[in-house]
Tab-separated table of C-alpha atoms in Angstrom:
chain	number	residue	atom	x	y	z
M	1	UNK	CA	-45.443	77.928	0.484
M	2	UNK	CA	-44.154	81.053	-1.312
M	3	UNK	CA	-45.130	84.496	-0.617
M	4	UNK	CA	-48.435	85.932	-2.110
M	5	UNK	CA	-48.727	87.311	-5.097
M	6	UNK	CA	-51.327	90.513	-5.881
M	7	UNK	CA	-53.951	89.790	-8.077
M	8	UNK	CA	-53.441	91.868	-11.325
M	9	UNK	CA	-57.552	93.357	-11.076
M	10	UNK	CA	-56.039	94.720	-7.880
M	11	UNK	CA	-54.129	97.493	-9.160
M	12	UNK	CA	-56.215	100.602	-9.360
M	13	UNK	CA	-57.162	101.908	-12.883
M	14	UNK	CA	-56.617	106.004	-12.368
M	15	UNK	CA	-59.068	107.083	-14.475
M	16	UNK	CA	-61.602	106.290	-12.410
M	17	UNK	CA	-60.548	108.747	-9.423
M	18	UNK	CA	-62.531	111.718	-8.333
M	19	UNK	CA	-61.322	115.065	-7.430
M	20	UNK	CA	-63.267	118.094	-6.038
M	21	UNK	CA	-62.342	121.601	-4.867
M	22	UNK	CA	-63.837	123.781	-1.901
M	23	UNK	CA	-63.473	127.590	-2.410
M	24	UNK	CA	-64.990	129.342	0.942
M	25	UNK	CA	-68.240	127.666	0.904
M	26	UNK	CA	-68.782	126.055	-2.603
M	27	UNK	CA	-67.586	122.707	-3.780
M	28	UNK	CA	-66.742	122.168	-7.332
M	29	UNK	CA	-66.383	118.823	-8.964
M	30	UNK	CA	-62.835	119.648	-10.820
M	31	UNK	CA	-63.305	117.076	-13.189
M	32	UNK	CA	-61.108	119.316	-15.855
M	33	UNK	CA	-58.069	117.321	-13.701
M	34	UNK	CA	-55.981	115.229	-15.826
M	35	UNK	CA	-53.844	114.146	-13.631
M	36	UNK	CA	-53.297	114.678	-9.755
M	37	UNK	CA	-50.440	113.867	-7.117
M	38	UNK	CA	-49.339	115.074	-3.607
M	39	UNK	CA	-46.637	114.717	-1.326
M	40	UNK	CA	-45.820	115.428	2.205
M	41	UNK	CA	-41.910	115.575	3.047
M	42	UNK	CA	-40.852	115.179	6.072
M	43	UNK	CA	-38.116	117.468	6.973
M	44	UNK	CA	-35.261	114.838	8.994
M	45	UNK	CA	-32.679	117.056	10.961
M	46	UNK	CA	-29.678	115.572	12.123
M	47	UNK	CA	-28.860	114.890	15.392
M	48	UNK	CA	-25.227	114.535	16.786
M	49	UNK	CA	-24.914	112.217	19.890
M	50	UNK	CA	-22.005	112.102	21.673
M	51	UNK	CA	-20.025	108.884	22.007
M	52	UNK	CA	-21.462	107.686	18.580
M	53	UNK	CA	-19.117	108.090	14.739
M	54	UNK	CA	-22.846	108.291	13.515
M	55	UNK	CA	-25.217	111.162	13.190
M	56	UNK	CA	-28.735	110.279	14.396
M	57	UNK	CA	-31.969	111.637	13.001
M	58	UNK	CA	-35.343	113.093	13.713
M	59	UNK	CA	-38.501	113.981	11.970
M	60	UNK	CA	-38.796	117.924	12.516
M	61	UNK	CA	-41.948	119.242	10.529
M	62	UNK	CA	-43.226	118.323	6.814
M	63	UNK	CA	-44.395	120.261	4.254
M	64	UNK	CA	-47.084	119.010	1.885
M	65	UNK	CA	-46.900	119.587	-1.861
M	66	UNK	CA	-49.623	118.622	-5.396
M	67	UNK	CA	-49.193	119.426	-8.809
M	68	UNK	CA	-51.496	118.130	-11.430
M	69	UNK	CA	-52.529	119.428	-14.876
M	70	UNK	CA	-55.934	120.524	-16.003
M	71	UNK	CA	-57.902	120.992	-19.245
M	72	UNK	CA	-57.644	124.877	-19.971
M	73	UNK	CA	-61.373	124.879	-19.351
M	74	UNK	CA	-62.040	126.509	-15.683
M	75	UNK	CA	-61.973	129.502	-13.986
M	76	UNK	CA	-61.929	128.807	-10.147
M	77	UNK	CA	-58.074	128.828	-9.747
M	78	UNK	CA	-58.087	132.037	-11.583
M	79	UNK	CA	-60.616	133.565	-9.135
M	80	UNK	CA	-58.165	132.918	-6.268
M	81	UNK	CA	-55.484	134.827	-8.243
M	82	UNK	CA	-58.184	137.841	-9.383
M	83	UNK	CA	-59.210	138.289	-5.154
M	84	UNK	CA	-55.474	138.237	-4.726
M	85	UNK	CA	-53.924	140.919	-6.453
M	86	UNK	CA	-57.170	143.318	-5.755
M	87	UNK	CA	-57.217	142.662	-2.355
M	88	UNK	CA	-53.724	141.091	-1.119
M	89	UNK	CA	-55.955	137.717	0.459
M	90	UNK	CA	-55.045	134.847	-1.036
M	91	UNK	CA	-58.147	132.536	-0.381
M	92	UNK	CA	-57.474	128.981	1.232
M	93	UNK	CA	-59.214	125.966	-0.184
M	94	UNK	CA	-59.404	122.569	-0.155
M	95	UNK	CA	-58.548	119.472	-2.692
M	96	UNK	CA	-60.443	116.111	-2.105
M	97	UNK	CA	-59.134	113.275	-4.087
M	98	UNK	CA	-60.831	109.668	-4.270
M	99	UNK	CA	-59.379	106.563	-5.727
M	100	UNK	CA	-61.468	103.584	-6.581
M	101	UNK	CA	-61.700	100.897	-8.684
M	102	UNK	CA	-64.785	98.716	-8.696
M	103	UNK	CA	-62.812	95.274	-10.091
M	104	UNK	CA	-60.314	96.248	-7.528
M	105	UNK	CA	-60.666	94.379	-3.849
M	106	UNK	CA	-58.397	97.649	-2.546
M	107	UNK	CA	-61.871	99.431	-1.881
M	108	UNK	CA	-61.865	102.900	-2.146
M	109	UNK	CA	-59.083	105.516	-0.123
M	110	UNK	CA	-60.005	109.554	0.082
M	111	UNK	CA	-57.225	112.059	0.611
M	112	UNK	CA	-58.655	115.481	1.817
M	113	UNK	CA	-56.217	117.954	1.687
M	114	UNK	CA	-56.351	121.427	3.583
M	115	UNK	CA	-54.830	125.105	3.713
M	116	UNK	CA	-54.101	124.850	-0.130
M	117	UNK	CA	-52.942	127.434	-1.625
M	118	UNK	CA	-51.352	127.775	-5.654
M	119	UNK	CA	-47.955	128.680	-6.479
M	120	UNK	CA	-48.721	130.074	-9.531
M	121	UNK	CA	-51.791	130.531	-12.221
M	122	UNK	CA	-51.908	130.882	-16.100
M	123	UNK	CA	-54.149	133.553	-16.893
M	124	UNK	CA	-54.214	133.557	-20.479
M	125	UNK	CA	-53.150	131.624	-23.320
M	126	UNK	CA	-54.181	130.016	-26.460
M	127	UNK	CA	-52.836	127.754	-29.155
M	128	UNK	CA	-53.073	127.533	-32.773
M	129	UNK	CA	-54.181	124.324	-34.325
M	130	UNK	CA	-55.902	121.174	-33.156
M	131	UNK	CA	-54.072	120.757	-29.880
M	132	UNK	CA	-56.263	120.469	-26.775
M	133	UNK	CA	-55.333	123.442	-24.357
M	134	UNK	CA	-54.263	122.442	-20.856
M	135	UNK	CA	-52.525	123.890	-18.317
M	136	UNK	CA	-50.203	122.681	-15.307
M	137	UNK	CA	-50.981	123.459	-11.523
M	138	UNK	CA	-49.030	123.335	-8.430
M	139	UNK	CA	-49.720	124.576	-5.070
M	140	UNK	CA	-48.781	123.659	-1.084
M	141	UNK	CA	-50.808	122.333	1.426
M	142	UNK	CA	-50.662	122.597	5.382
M	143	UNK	CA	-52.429	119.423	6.191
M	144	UNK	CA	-54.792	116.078	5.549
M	145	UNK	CA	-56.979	113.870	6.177
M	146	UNK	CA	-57.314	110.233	5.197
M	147	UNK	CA	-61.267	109.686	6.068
M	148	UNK	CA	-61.321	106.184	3.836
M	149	UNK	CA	-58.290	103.866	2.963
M	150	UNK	CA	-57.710	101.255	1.115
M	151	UNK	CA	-58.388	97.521	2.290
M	152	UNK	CA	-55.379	95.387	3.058
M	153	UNK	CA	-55.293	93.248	0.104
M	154	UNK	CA	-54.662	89.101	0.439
M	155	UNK	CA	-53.096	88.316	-2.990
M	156	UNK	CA	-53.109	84.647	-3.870
């Protein structure tokens, strides 16, 4: 027999996701979110063993990075910036992220991540025209939690 094959309802429709924000003590739905991604490289040192032409390697540390875009339509982010330059604290907060798709047997997977902080914030703008204002985000993060994953799927 051949190997299995992944059901095509099985791939997970994006529009569908959820993503929140927790400032100090409030929660906000951030539903302005267009689109969403994060990453956490691994930093790999080399290691040079004697006896071997080779280098080795090790995992030494990670840094975690998002980016995402947002309809021009909040103020939360800019907040964080306003507390900033008046009082040199940047505020920490948090970005929760939830993907699932209900035709999807994957089940639903939650990404919490924690010690965010932006890179940079648009403070202004506008556009002439029809166009629909948006604006891109990017930040770090220190760490994460995955409280739900998905299911191991069994294809067909």
């Amino acid at each position: 027999m051949g190997n299995a094959i992944m059901n095509a309802s099985d791939a997970i429709y994006g529009g569908l996701a959820e993503c929140y924000i927790t400032i100090g003590k409030r929660r906000y739905n951030f539903m302005s979110m267009i689109n969403f991604e994060s990453k956490w490289e691994v930093n790999i040192t080399d290691v040079p063993i004697l006896g071997k032409v080779g280098m080795g390697h090790k995992a030494a540390g990670g840094k975690g990075t998002w980016s995402g875009t947002a309809h021009y339509n909040q103020s939360h982010l800019r907040e964080i910036a306003d507390e900033y330059q008046k009082t040199g604290k940047m505020p920490y907060f948090e970005i929760q992220v939830s993907n699932e798709d209900p035709t999807s047997q994957a089940g639903r997977q939650t990404i919490i991540h924690r010690g965010c902080l932006c890179d940079s914030f648009i403070l202004a703008k506008f556009e002439a025209g029809e166009e629909i204002m948006d604006e891109e985000l990017s930040g770090t993060f220190e760490s994460w939690d995955m409280p739900e994953k998905f299911k191991e799927l069994q294809g067909y």
